[in-house]
């Protein structure tokens, strides 16, 4: 987003906008605030996790909640940007993709330029898949890595247009009515489809789908390991697990997986809430009983 907002500034944009499932808008709202530029974010009403919405509101963005899904918000923001001359900063903006390549370069740098065999990541609007794949391609062309990692893009099974297209060899594009608990990837008609398709084809990659149950099970695993993530990110681990089970990822292969979103972005979904609000008496007996209920020492 820092590359995108820099270009907006250079081009003399009067205002910036995006449609978002919550994270892009939080990021754009932050950078626009730093630049003092009016920012308008389009969100699907009631489908954005509170932690993300809080960021856009706190950073002072004009927050327009659409009665519809992300795809409705995307369609409307494109139209309004064209008609009102507002600078659009979704990942269909090429400067966003150029900036997002940094994720791929940093990943390779952290692995000391020893490219992994696989890169696994969640896939919604397909900006990350496009950008990171492009970074890998360029790193290879520059001779920074010896091979291009295979890219595995993981979709929620209720929001799987890219997976469906992959399954018939990308013979035609698919659109779905998206439905999943992983709101960040709840997208039925991804804007970066063509670029992401190129990445999957060129890297000999795969597209996999995982159910909401598989996402939640993977999230529990990630949370209990002390790292934590938001639901969409857990698709990475759920997908990697499935690809290993199916023998597509081999046991001796090196796999890098990306956790795209912090746990606090969505503090509700998939997190045990049963202790919430349950106060106990301020006595040592009550405390010991509460502990005994949870763990045996
Ligand atoms: C946390 C998180 N994970 C994954 C994605 C999916 O990335 P993309 O839309 O680039 O496919 C997003 C997109 O907003 C996201 O916020």
PDB file of C-alpha atoms and ligand atoms in Angstrom:
ATOM      1  CA  UNK A   1       0.000   0.000   0.000  1.00  0.00           C
ATOM      2  CA  UNK A   2       2.909   2.364   0.578  1.00  0.00           C
ATOM      3  CA  UNK A   3       3.847   2.108  -3.124  1.00  0.00           C
ATOM      4  CA  UNK A   4       0.219   2.682  -4.156  1.00  0.00           C
ATOM      5  CA  UNK A   5      -0.247   5.749  -1.958  1.00  0.00           C
ATOM      6  CA  UNK A   6       3.102   7.154  -3.108  1.00  0.00           C
ATOM      7  CA  UNK A   7       1.873   6.934  -6.699  1.00  0.00           C
ATOM      8  CA  UNK A   8      -1.442   8.539  -5.716  1.00  0.00           C
ATOM      9  CA  UNK A   9       0.546  11.419  -4.254  1.00  0.00           C
ATOM     10  CA  UNK A  10       2.826  11.729  -7.305  1.00  0.00           C
ATOM     11  CA  UNK A  11      -0.187  11.729  -9.628  1.00  0.00           C
ATOM     12  CA  UNK A  12      -1.867  14.447  -7.561  1.00  0.00           C
ATOM     13  CA  UNK A  13      -4.885  12.367  -6.523  1.00  0.00           C
ATOM     14  CA  UNK A  14      -7.577  14.373  -4.713  1.00  0.00           C
ATOM     15  CA  UNK A  15      -8.929  11.309  -2.910  1.00  0.00           C
ATOM     16  CA  UNK A  16      -8.276   7.566  -2.732  1.00  0.00           C
ATOM     17  CA  UNK A  17     -10.669   4.625  -2.416  1.00  0.00           C
ATOM     18  CA  UNK A  18     -10.875   0.857  -2.236  1.00  0.00           C
ATOM     19  CA  UNK A  19     -13.319  -1.970  -1.701  1.00  0.00           C
ATOM     20  CA  UNK A  20     -12.223  -4.317   1.020  1.00  0.00           C
ATOM     21  CA  UNK A  21     -13.012  -7.222   3.275  1.00  0.00           C
ATOM     22  CA  UNK A  22     -11.348  -5.084   5.968  1.00  0.00           C
ATOM     23  CA  UNK A  23      -7.568  -5.341   5.745  1.00  0.00           C
ATOM     24  CA  UNK A  24      -6.934  -3.376   2.554  1.00  0.00           C
ATOM     25  CA  UNK A  25      -9.185  -0.612   3.876  1.00  0.00           C
ATOM     26  CA  UNK A  26      -7.326  -0.523   7.215  1.00  0.00           C
ATOM     27  CA  UNK A  27      -4.042  -0.185   5.364  1.00  0.00           C
ATOM     28  CA  UNK A  28      -5.274   2.423   2.889  1.00  0.00           C
ATOM     29  CA  UNK A  29      -6.959   4.426   5.654  1.00  0.00           C
ATOM     30  CA  UNK A  30      -3.679   4.480   7.592  1.00  0.00           C
ATOM     31  CA  UNK A  31      -1.499   5.647   4.698  1.00  0.00           C
ATOM     32  CA  UNK A  32      -4.079   8.178   3.501  1.00  0.00           C
ATOM     33  CA  UNK A  33      -4.200   9.626   7.025  1.00  0.00           C
ATOM     34  CA  UNK A  34      -0.411   9.984   7.011  1.00  0.00           C
ATOM     35  CA  UNK A  35      -0.640  11.866   3.721  1.00  0.00           C
ATOM     36  CA  UNK A  36      -3.677  13.903   4.791  1.00  0.00           C
ATOM     37  CA  UNK A  37      -5.618  12.642   1.763  1.00  0.00           C
ATOM     38  CA  UNK A  38      -9.391  11.972   1.847  1.00  0.00           C
ATOM     39  CA  UNK A  39     -10.021   8.221   1.851  1.00  0.00           C
ATOM     40  CA  UNK A  40     -13.236   6.354   1.062  1.00  0.00           C
ATOM     41  CA  UNK A  41     -13.541   2.662   1.836  1.00  0.00           C
ATOM     42  CA  UNK A  42     -16.338   0.385   0.611  1.00  0.00           C
ATOM     43  CA  UNK A  43     -17.088  -2.554   2.890  1.00  0.00           C
ATOM     44  CA  UNK A  44     -19.665  -5.341   2.724  1.00  0.00           C
ATOM     45  CA  UNK A  45     -21.936  -4.477   5.677  1.00  0.00           C
ATOM     46  CA  UNK A  46     -21.940  -7.008   8.528  1.00  0.00           C
ATOM     47  CA  UNK A  47     -19.164  -9.055   6.899  1.00  0.00           C
ATOM     48  CA  UNK A  48     -16.107  -7.205   8.208  1.00  0.00           C
ATOM     49  CA  UNK A  49     -14.425  -8.306  11.432  1.00  0.00           C
ATOM     50  CA  UNK A  50     -14.553  -5.637  14.107  1.00  0.00           C
ATOM     51  CA  UNK A  51     -10.794  -5.232  14.536  1.00  0.00           C
ATOM     52  CA  UNK A  52     -10.487  -4.264  10.890  1.00  0.00           C
ATOM     53  CA  UNK A  53     -13.479  -1.929  10.859  1.00  0.00           C
ATOM     54  CA  UNK A  54     -12.090  -0.213  13.956  1.00  0.00           C
ATOM     55  CA  UNK A  55      -8.891   0.619  12.093  1.00  0.00           C
ATOM     56  CA  UNK A  56     -10.638   2.305   9.146  1.00  0.00           C
ATOM     57  CA  UNK A  57     -12.898   4.278  11.472  1.00  0.00           C
ATOM     58  CA  UNK A  58     -10.068   5.307  13.797  1.00  0.00           C
ATOM     59  CA  UNK A  59      -7.852   6.466  10.925  1.00  0.00           C
ATOM     60  CA  UNK A  60     -10.685   8.723   9.797  1.00  0.00           C
ATOM     61  CA  UNK A  61     -11.668   7.113   6.485  1.00  0.00           C
ATOM     62  CA  UNK A  62     -15.135   7.724   5.087  1.00  0.00           C
ATOM     63  CA  UNK A  63     -16.496   4.233   5.591  1.00  0.00           C
ATOM     64  CA  UNK A  64     -19.320   3.215   3.260  1.00  0.00           C
ATOM     65  CA  UNK A  65     -20.966  -0.056   4.228  1.00  0.00           C
ATOM     66  CA  UNK A  66     -22.770  -1.664   1.313  1.00  0.00           C
ATOM     67  CA  UNK A  67     -25.773  -3.940   1.757  1.00  0.00           C
ATOM     68  CA  UNK A  68     -24.209  -6.697  -0.278  1.00  0.00           C
ATOM     69  CA  UNK A  69     -21.016  -8.694  -0.511  1.00  0.00           C
ATOM     70  CA  UNK A  70     -17.423  -7.805  -1.406  1.00  0.00           C
ATOM     71  CA  UNK A  71     -18.113  -8.270  -5.110  1.00  0.00           C
ATOM     72  CA  UNK A  72     -20.902  -5.656  -4.942  1.00  0.00           C
ATOM     73  CA  UNK A  73     -18.558  -3.271  -3.112  1.00  0.00           C
ATOM     74  CA  UNK A  74     -15.838  -3.853  -5.733  1.00  0.00           C
ATOM     75  CA  UNK A  75     -18.196  -3.179  -8.621  1.00  0.00           C
ATOM     76  CA  UNK A  76     -19.459   0.048  -7.032  1.00  0.00           C
ATOM     77  CA  UNK A  77     -16.046   1.415  -6.069  1.00  0.00           C
ATOM     78  CA  UNK A  78     -14.755   0.916  -9.618  1.00  0.00           C
ATOM     79  CA  UNK A  79     -17.756   2.765 -11.010  1.00  0.00           C
ATOM     80  CA  UNK A  80     -17.604   5.634  -8.540  1.00  0.00           C
ATOM     81  CA  UNK A  81     -13.834   6.064  -9.010  1.00  0.00           C
ATOM     82  CA  UNK A  82     -14.303   6.295 -12.787  1.00  0.00           C
ATOM     83  CA  UNK A  83     -17.165   8.750 -12.517  1.00  0.00           C
ATOM     84  CA  UNK A  84     -15.758  11.002  -9.787  1.00  0.00           C
ATOM     85  CA  UNK A  85     -12.043  10.831 -10.623  1.00  0.00           C
ATOM     86  CA  UNK A  86     -11.014   9.151  -7.365  1.00  0.00           C
ATOM     87  CA  UNK A  87      -7.764   7.133  -7.338  1.00  0.00           C
ATOM     88  CA  UNK A  88      -8.565   3.423  -6.899  1.00  0.00           C
ATOM     89  CA  UNK A  89      -6.171   1.448  -4.722  1.00  0.00           C
ATOM     90  CA  UNK A  90      -7.376  -2.134  -4.900  1.00  0.00           C
ATOM     91  CA  UNK A  91      -4.920  -4.737  -6.150  1.00  0.00           C
ATOM     92  CA  UNK A  92      -6.095  -4.248  -9.729  1.00  0.00           C
ATOM     93  CA  UNK A  93      -3.962  -1.087  -9.465  1.00  0.00           C
ATOM     94  CA  UNK A  94      -0.585  -2.264 -10.871  1.00  0.00           C
ATOM     95  CA  UNK A  95       1.403  -0.246  -8.312  1.00  0.00           C
ATOM     96  CA  UNK A  96      -0.214  -2.240  -5.502  1.00  0.00           C
ATOM     97  CA  UNK A  97       1.052  -5.448  -7.093  1.00  0.00           C
ATOM     98  CA  UNK A  98       4.537  -3.952  -7.526  1.00  0.00           C
ATOM     99  CA  UNK A  99       4.624  -3.055  -3.835  1.00  0.00           C
ATOM    100  CA  UNK A 100       3.198  -6.391  -2.752  1.00  0.00           C
ATOM    101  CA  UNK A 101       6.100  -8.163  -4.449  1.00  0.00           C
ATOM    102  CA  UNK A 102       8.079  -7.124  -1.359  1.00  0.00           C
ATOM    103  CA  UNK A 103       6.415 -10.017   0.512  1.00  0.00           C
ATOM    104  CA  UNK A 104       8.018 -12.463  -1.936  1.00  0.00           C
ATOM    105  CA  UNK A 105      11.433 -10.800  -1.890  1.00  0.00           C
ATOM    106  CA  UNK A 106      11.490 -10.560   1.920  1.00  0.00           C
ATOM    107  CA  UNK A 107      10.466 -14.192   2.242  1.00  0.00           C
ATOM    108  CA  UNK A 108      13.342 -15.254  -0.017  1.00  0.00           C
ATOM    109  CA  UNK A 109      15.777 -12.992   1.824  1.00  0.00           C
ATOM    110  CA  UNK A 110      14.720 -14.478   5.177  1.00  0.00           C
ATOM    111  CA  UNK A 111      15.394 -17.938   3.731  1.00  0.00           C
ATOM    112  CA  UNK A 112      18.859 -16.732   2.688  1.00  0.00           C
ATOM    113  CA  UNK A 113      17.834 -16.944  -1.006  1.00  0.00           C
ATOM    114  CA  UNK A 114      17.371 -20.720  -0.749  1.00  0.00           C
ATOM    115  CA  UNK A 115      13.978 -20.860  -2.465  1.00  0.00           C
ATOM    116  CA  UNK A 116      11.476 -23.251  -0.849  1.00  0.00           C
ATOM    117  CA  UNK A 117       9.896 -25.963  -3.003  1.00  0.00           C
ATOM    118  CA  UNK A 118       6.430 -24.599  -2.262  1.00  0.00           C
ATOM    119  CA  UNK A 119       4.780 -21.356  -1.286  1.00  0.00           C
ATOM    120  CA  UNK A 120       1.336 -21.842   0.273  1.00  0.00           C
ATOM    121  CA  UNK A 121      -1.028 -18.912   0.808  1.00  0.00           C
ATOM    122  CA  UNK A 122      -4.729 -18.074   1.164  1.00  0.00           C
ATOM    123  CA  UNK A 123      -6.414 -16.806  -2.002  1.00  0.00           C
ATOM    124  CA  UNK A 124      -9.360 -14.427  -2.294  1.00  0.00           C
ATOM    125  CA  UNK A 125      -9.041 -11.515  -4.677  1.00  0.00           C
ATOM    126  CA  UNK A 126      -5.737 -13.079  -5.878  1.00  0.00           C
ATOM    127  CA  UNK A 127      -3.543 -10.000  -5.398  1.00  0.00           C
ATOM    128  CA  UNK A 128      -1.102 -11.825  -3.119  1.00  0.00           C
ATOM    129  CA  UNK A 129      -0.879 -14.825  -5.441  1.00  0.00           C
ATOM    130  CA  UNK A 130      -0.172 -12.517  -8.390  1.00  0.00           C
ATOM    131  CA  UNK A 131       2.349 -10.311  -6.613  1.00  0.00           C
ATOM    132  CA  UNK A 132       4.331 -12.966  -4.781  1.00  0.00           C
ATOM    133  CA  UNK A 133       4.428 -15.170  -7.872  1.00  0.00           C
ATOM    134  CA  UNK A 134       5.748 -12.231  -9.872  1.00  0.00           C
ATOM    135  CA  UNK A 135       8.432 -11.567  -7.249  1.00  0.00           C
ATOM    136  CA  UNK A 136       9.577 -15.194  -7.472  1.00  0.00           C
ATOM    137  CA  UNK A 137       9.659 -15.063 -11.276  1.00  0.00           C
ATOM    138  CA  UNK A 138      11.763 -11.877 -11.196  1.00  0.00           C
ATOM    139  CA  UNK A 139      14.088 -13.180  -8.469  1.00  0.00           C
ATOM    140  CA  UNK A 140      14.734 -16.219 -10.668  1.00  0.00           C
ATOM    141  CA  UNK A 141      15.313 -14.083 -13.771  1.00  0.00           C
ATOM    142  CA  UNK A 142      17.807 -11.990 -11.796  1.00  0.00           C
ATOM    143  CA  UNK A 143      19.647 -15.134 -10.713  1.00  0.00           C
ATOM    144  CA  UNK A 144      18.849 -14.553  -7.021  1.00  0.00           C
ATOM    145  CA  UNK A 145      17.297 -18.022  -6.645  1.00  0.00           C
ATOM    146  CA  UNK A 146      18.030 -21.319  -8.366  1.00  0.00           C
ATOM    147  CA  UNK A 147      14.418 -22.326  -8.988  1.00  0.00           C
ATOM    148  CA  UNK A 148      10.913 -20.851  -8.838  1.00  0.00           C
ATOM    149  CA  UNK A 149       8.825 -22.215  -5.934  1.00  0.00           C
ATOM    150  CA  UNK A 150       5.581 -23.931  -6.845  1.00  0.00           C
ATOM    151  CA  UNK A 151       2.670 -21.788  -5.672  1.00  0.00           C
ATOM    152  CA  UNK A 152      -0.298 -23.379  -3.896  1.00  0.00           C
ATOM    153  CA  UNK A 153      -3.255 -20.984  -3.640  1.00  0.00           C
ATOM    154  CA  UNK A 154      -5.819 -22.088  -1.061  1.00  0.00           C
ATOM    155  CA  UNK A 155      -9.472 -21.055  -1.246  1.00  0.00           C
ATOM    156  CA  UNK A 156     -12.401 -21.592   1.095  1.00  0.00           C
ATOM    157  CA  UNK A 157     -14.714 -24.165  -0.468  1.00  0.00           C
ATOM    158  CA  UNK A 158     -17.632 -21.720  -0.257  1.00  0.00           C
ATOM    159  CA  UNK A 159     -15.653 -19.022  -2.091  1.00  0.00           C
ATOM    160  CA  UNK A 160     -13.761 -21.058  -4.649  1.00  0.00           C
ATOM    161  CA  UNK A 161     -14.012 -19.593  -8.173  1.00  0.00           C
ATOM    162  CA  UNK A 162     -10.265 -19.927  -8.745  1.00  0.00           C
ATOM    163  CA  UNK A 163     -10.268 -23.549  -7.569  1.00  0.00           C
ATOM    164  CA  UNK A 164     -13.174 -24.382  -9.877  1.00  0.00           C
ATOM    165  CA  UNK A 165     -11.376 -22.831 -12.840  1.00  0.00           C
ATOM    166  CA  UNK A 166      -8.158 -24.694 -11.960  1.00  0.00           C
ATOM    167  CA  UNK A 167     -10.073 -27.983 -11.845  1.00  0.00           C
ATOM    168  CA  UNK A 168     -11.043 -27.653 -15.518  1.00  0.00           C
ATOM    169  CA  UNK A 169      -7.634 -26.417 -16.603  1.00  0.00           C
ATOM    170  CA  UNK A 170      -8.649 -22.732 -16.573  1.00  0.00           C
ATOM    171  CA  UNK A 171     -10.776 -23.313 -19.682  1.00  0.00           C
ATOM    172  CA  UNK A 172     -13.078 -20.541 -18.527  1.00  0.00           C
ATOM    173  CA  UNK A 173     -13.453 -18.126 -15.663  1.00  0.00           C
ATOM    174  CA  UNK A 174     -15.822 -18.918 -12.783  1.00  0.00           C
ATOM    175  CA  UNK A 175     -17.873 -16.704 -10.499  1.00  0.00           C
ATOM    176  CA  UNK A 176     -19.628 -17.821  -7.292  1.00  0.00           C
ATOM    177  CA  UNK A 177     -21.820 -16.373  -4.556  1.00  0.00           C
ATOM    178  CA  UNK A 178     -19.192 -16.457  -1.816  1.00  0.00           C
ATOM    179  CA  UNK A 179     -19.944 -17.992   1.575  1.00  0.00           C
ATOM    180  CA  UNK A 180     -17.333 -18.712   4.266  1.00  0.00           C
ATOM    181  CA  UNK A 181     -16.466 -17.792   7.855  1.00  0.00           C
ATOM    182  CA  UNK A 182     -13.089 -16.575   6.566  1.00  0.00           C
ATOM    183  CA  UNK A 183     -14.330 -13.101   5.622  1.00  0.00           C
ATOM    184  CA  UNK A 184     -10.981 -11.906   4.206  1.00  0.00           C
ATOM    185  CA  UNK A 185     -11.246 -14.436   1.384  1.00  0.00           C
ATOM    186  CA  UNK A 186     -15.012 -14.318   0.959  1.00  0.00           C
ATOM    187  CA  UNK A 187     -14.798 -13.221  -2.669  1.00  0.00           C
ATOM    188  CA  UNK A 188     -16.736 -14.691  -5.586  1.00  0.00           C
ATOM    189  CA  UNK A 189     -15.197 -12.892  -8.576  1.00  0.00           C
ATOM    190  CA  UNK A 190     -11.483 -12.130  -7.977  1.00  0.00           C
ATOM    191  CA  UNK A 191     -10.102  -9.116  -9.837  1.00  0.00           C
ATOM    192  CA  UNK A 192      -6.555 -10.468 -10.234  1.00  0.00           C
ATOM    193  CA  UNK A 193      -7.710 -13.745 -11.807  1.00  0.00           C
ATOM    194  CA  UNK A 194      -5.663 -13.492 -15.018  1.00  0.00           C
ATOM    195  CA  UNK A 195      -2.375 -12.594 -13.324  1.00  0.00           C
ATOM    196  CA  UNK A 196      -2.828 -15.301 -10.694  1.00  0.00           C
ATOM    197  CA  UNK A 197      -3.642 -17.894 -13.349  1.00  0.00           C
ATOM    198  CA  UNK A 198      -0.318 -17.076 -15.022  1.00  0.00           C
ATOM    199  CA  UNK A 199       1.477 -17.614 -11.691  1.00  0.00           C
ATOM    200  CA  UNK A 200      -0.132 -21.029 -11.131  1.00  0.00           C
ATOM    201  CA  UNK A 201       0.572 -22.154 -14.693  1.00  0.00           C
ATOM    202  CA  UNK A 202       4.161 -20.878 -14.844  1.00  0.00           C
ATOM    203  CA  UNK A 203       5.167 -22.195 -11.422  1.00  0.00           C
ATOM    204  CA  UNK A 204       3.507 -25.576 -11.979  1.00  0.00           C
ATOM    205  CA  UNK A 205       1.393 -24.645  -9.001  1.00  0.00           C
ATOM    206  CA  UNK A 206      -1.947 -25.865  -7.695  1.00  0.00           C
ATOM    207  CA  UNK A 207      -5.184 -24.446  -6.342  1.00  0.00           C
ATOM    208  CA  UNK A 208      -6.783 -26.270  -3.421  1.00  0.00           C
ATOM    209  CA  UNK A 209     -10.000 -25.746  -1.478  1.00  0.00           C
ATOM    210  CA  UNK A 210     -10.640 -26.244   2.235  1.00  0.00           C
ATOM    211  CA  UNK A 211     -13.898 -26.298   4.175  1.00  0.00           C
ATOM    212  CA  UNK A 212     -14.703 -23.887   6.988  1.00  0.00           C
ATOM    213  CA  UNK A 213     -14.289 -26.803   9.421  1.00  0.00           C
ATOM    214  CA  UNK A 214     -10.787 -27.448   8.095  1.00  0.00           C
ATOM    215  CA  UNK A 215      -9.988 -23.734   8.367  1.00  0.00           C
ATOM    216  CA  UNK A 216     -11.170 -23.611  11.989  1.00  0.00           C
ATOM    217  CA  UNK A 217      -9.227 -26.765  12.918  1.00  0.00           C
ATOM    218  CA  UNK A 218      -6.065 -25.277  11.412  1.00  0.00           C
ATOM    219  CA  UNK A 219      -6.695 -21.973  13.169  1.00  0.00           C
ATOM    220  CA  UNK A 220      -6.929 -23.749  16.531  1.00  0.00           C
ATOM    221  CA  UNK A 221      -3.593 -25.422  15.794  1.00  0.00           C
ATOM    222  CA  UNK A 222      -1.945 -22.097  14.897  1.00  0.00           C
ATOM    223  CA  UNK A 223      -3.503 -20.287  17.868  1.00  0.00           C
ATOM    224  CA  UNK A 224      -2.506 -23.013  20.326  1.00  0.00           C
ATOM    225  CA  UNK A 225       1.059 -22.873  19.074  1.00  0.00           C
ATOM    226  CA  UNK A 226       1.180 -19.311  20.411  1.00  0.00           C
ATOM    227  CA  UNK A 227       1.354 -17.627  17.034  1.00  0.00           C
ATOM    228  CA  UNK A 228      -2.305 -17.046  16.209  1.00  0.00           C
ATOM    229  CA  UNK A 229      -3.918 -15.721  13.063  1.00  0.00           C
ATOM    230  CA  UNK A 230      -7.226 -14.582  11.641  1.00  0.00           C
ATOM    231  CA  UNK A 231      -9.424 -17.285  10.018  1.00  0.00           C
ATOM    232  CA  UNK A 232      -8.470 -16.663   6.358  1.00  0.00           C
ATOM    233  CA  UNK A 233      -4.801 -17.144   7.176  1.00  0.00           C
ATOM    234  CA  UNK A 234      -5.458 -20.595   8.594  1.00  0.00           C
ATOM    235  CA  UNK A 235      -6.386 -21.715   5.071  1.00  0.00           C
ATOM    236  CA  UNK A 236      -2.627 -21.843   4.509  1.00  0.00           C
ATOM    237  CA  UNK A 237      -2.092 -24.588   7.081  1.00  0.00           C
ATOM    238  CA  UNK A 238      -5.340 -26.405   6.238  1.00  0.00           C
ATOM    239  CA  UNK A 239      -4.364 -26.386   2.549  1.00  0.00           C
ATOM    240  CA  UNK A 240      -0.772 -27.473   3.142  1.00  0.00           C
ATOM    241  CA  UNK A 241      -2.017 -30.316   5.312  1.00  0.00           C
ATOM    242  CA  UNK A 242      -4.432 -31.462   2.606  1.00  0.00           C
ATOM    243  CA  UNK A 243      -1.802 -31.280  -0.132  1.00  0.00           C
ATOM    244  CA  UNK A 244       0.565 -33.399   1.967  1.00  0.00           C
ATOM    245  CA  UNK A 245      -2.216 -35.940   2.593  1.00  0.00           C
ATOM    246  CA  UNK A 246      -2.928 -36.068  -1.136  1.00  0.00           C
ATOM    247  CA  UNK A 247       0.773 -36.662  -1.852  1.00  0.00           C
ATOM    248  CA  UNK A 248       1.089 -33.464  -3.900  1.00  0.00           C
ATOM    249  CA  UNK A 249       3.470 -31.900  -1.405  1.00  0.00           C
ATOM    250  CA  UNK A 250       6.092 -34.535  -0.596  1.00  0.00           C
ATOM    251  CA  UNK A 251       7.355 -35.132   2.942  1.00  0.00           C
ATOM    252  CA  UNK A 252      10.915 -34.091   2.100  1.00  0.00           C
ATOM    253  CA  UNK A 253       9.932 -30.830   0.400  1.00  0.00           C
ATOM    254  CA  UNK A 254      10.490 -27.390   1.937  1.00  0.00           C
ATOM    255  CA  UNK A 255       7.303 -25.424   2.334  1.00  0.00           C
ATOM    256  CA  UNK A 256       6.889 -21.741   3.177  1.00  0.00           C
ATOM    257  CA  UNK A 257       3.400 -20.769   4.301  1.00  0.00           C
ATOM    258  CA  UNK A 258       2.122 -17.239   4.748  1.00  0.00           C
ATOM    259  CA  UNK A 259      -0.097 -16.225   7.651  1.00  0.00           C
ATOM    260  CA  UNK A 260      -1.656 -13.105   6.220  1.00  0.00           C
ATOM    261  CA  UNK A 261      -3.555 -11.659   9.172  1.00  0.00           C
ATOM    262  CA  UNK A 262      -3.006 -11.144  12.890  1.00  0.00           C
ATOM    263  CA  UNK A 263      -5.269 -12.920  15.412  1.00  0.00           C
ATOM    264  CA  UNK A 264      -6.625  -9.637  16.813  1.00  0.00           C
ATOM    265  CA  UNK A 265      -8.080  -8.654  13.442  1.00  0.00           C
ATOM    266  CA  UNK A 266     -10.947 -11.047  14.229  1.00  0.00           C
ATOM    267  CA  UNK A 267     -11.233 -11.716  17.934  1.00  0.00           C
ATOM    268  CA  UNK A 268     -14.490 -13.688  17.621  1.00  0.00           C
ATOM    269  CA  UNK A 269     -14.437 -16.367  14.930  1.00  0.00           C
ATOM    270  CA  UNK A 270     -12.963 -19.673  16.051  1.00  0.00           C
ATOM    271  CA  UNK A 271     -11.882 -18.393  19.473  1.00  0.00           C
ATOM    272  CA  UNK A 272     -13.371 -19.991  22.614  1.00  0.00           C
ATOM    273  CA  UNK A 273     -15.656 -17.398  24.200  1.00  0.00           C
ATOM    274  CA  UNK A 274     -16.899 -19.500  27.111  1.00  0.00           C
ATOM    275  CA  UNK A 275     -14.805 -17.762  29.784  1.00  0.00           C
ATOM    276  CA  UNK A 276     -15.829 -14.358  28.545  1.00  0.00           C
ATOM    277  CA  UNK A 277     -17.688 -12.373  31.173  1.00  0.00           C
ATOM    278  CA  UNK A 278     -17.670 -15.198  33.728  1.00  0.00           C
ATOM    279  CA  UNK A 279     -16.401 -13.605  36.943  1.00  0.00           C
ATOM    280  CA  UNK A 280     -15.685 -15.590  40.086  1.00  0.00           C
ATOM    281  CA  UNK A 281     -15.666 -14.562  43.723  1.00  0.00           C
ATOM    282  CA  UNK A 282     -12.480 -12.859  44.954  1.00  0.00           C
ATOM    283  CA  UNK A 283     -11.534 -15.783  47.200  1.00  0.00           C
ATOM    284  CA  UNK A 284      -8.718 -18.300  47.054  1.00  0.00           C
ATOM    285  CA  UNK A 285     -11.233 -21.175  47.154  1.00  0.00           C
ATOM    286  CA  UNK A 286     -13.072 -19.878  44.095  1.00  0.00           C
ATOM    287  CA  UNK A 287      -9.788 -19.380  42.254  1.00  0.00           C
ATOM    288  CA  UNK A 288      -8.610 -22.925  43.018  1.00  0.00           C
ATOM    289  CA  UNK A 289     -11.957 -24.328  41.893  1.00  0.00           C
ATOM    290  CA  UNK A 290     -11.792 -22.359  38.641  1.00  0.00           C
ATOM    291  CA  UNK A 291      -8.297 -23.718  37.959  1.00  0.00           C
ATOM    292  CA  UNK A 292      -9.333 -27.285  38.823  1.00  0.00           C
ATOM    293  CA  UNK A 293     -12.201 -26.993  36.342  1.00  0.00           C
ATOM    294  CA  UNK A 294      -9.753 -26.237  33.557  1.00  0.00           C
ATOM    295  CA  UNK A 295      -6.565 -28.215  34.298  1.00  0.00           C
ATOM    296  CA  UNK A 296      -5.453 -31.085  36.517  1.00  0.00           C
ATOM    297  CA  UNK A 297      -2.229 -30.254  38.339  1.00  0.00           C
TER     298      UNK A 297
HETATM  299  C1  LIG B   1      -5.923 -11.743   6.008  1.00  0.00           C
HETATM  300  C2  LIG B   1      -6.047 -11.938   4.546  1.00  0.00           C
HETATM  301  N1  LIG B   1      -5.683 -13.114   4.038  1.00  0.00           N
HETATM  302  C3  LIG B   1      -5.779 -13.361   2.721  1.00  0.00           C
HETATM  303  C4  LIG B   1      -6.264 -12.426   1.856  1.00  0.00           C
HETATM  304  C5  LIG B   1      -6.388 -12.787   0.432  1.00  0.00           C
HETATM  305  O1  LIG B   1      -5.477 -12.121  -0.367  1.00  0.00           O
HETATM  306  P1  LIG B   1      -5.878 -11.841  -1.871  1.00  0.00           P
HETATM  307  O2  LIG B   1      -7.192 -11.104  -1.818  1.00  0.00           O
HETATM  308  O3  LIG B   1      -4.770 -11.010  -2.375  1.00  0.00           O
HETATM  309  O4  LIG B   1      -6.020 -13.157  -2.536  1.00  0.00           O
HETATM  310  C6  LIG B   1      -6.659 -11.175   2.347  1.00  0.00           C
HETATM  311  C7  LIG B   1      -7.185 -10.145   1.456  1.00  0.00           C
HETATM  312  O5  LIG B   1      -7.686  -9.147   1.867  1.00  0.00           O
HETATM  313  C8  LIG B   1      -6.550 -10.934   3.715  1.00  0.00           C
HETATM  314  O6  LIG B   1      -6.936  -9.772   4.255  1.00  0.00           O
END
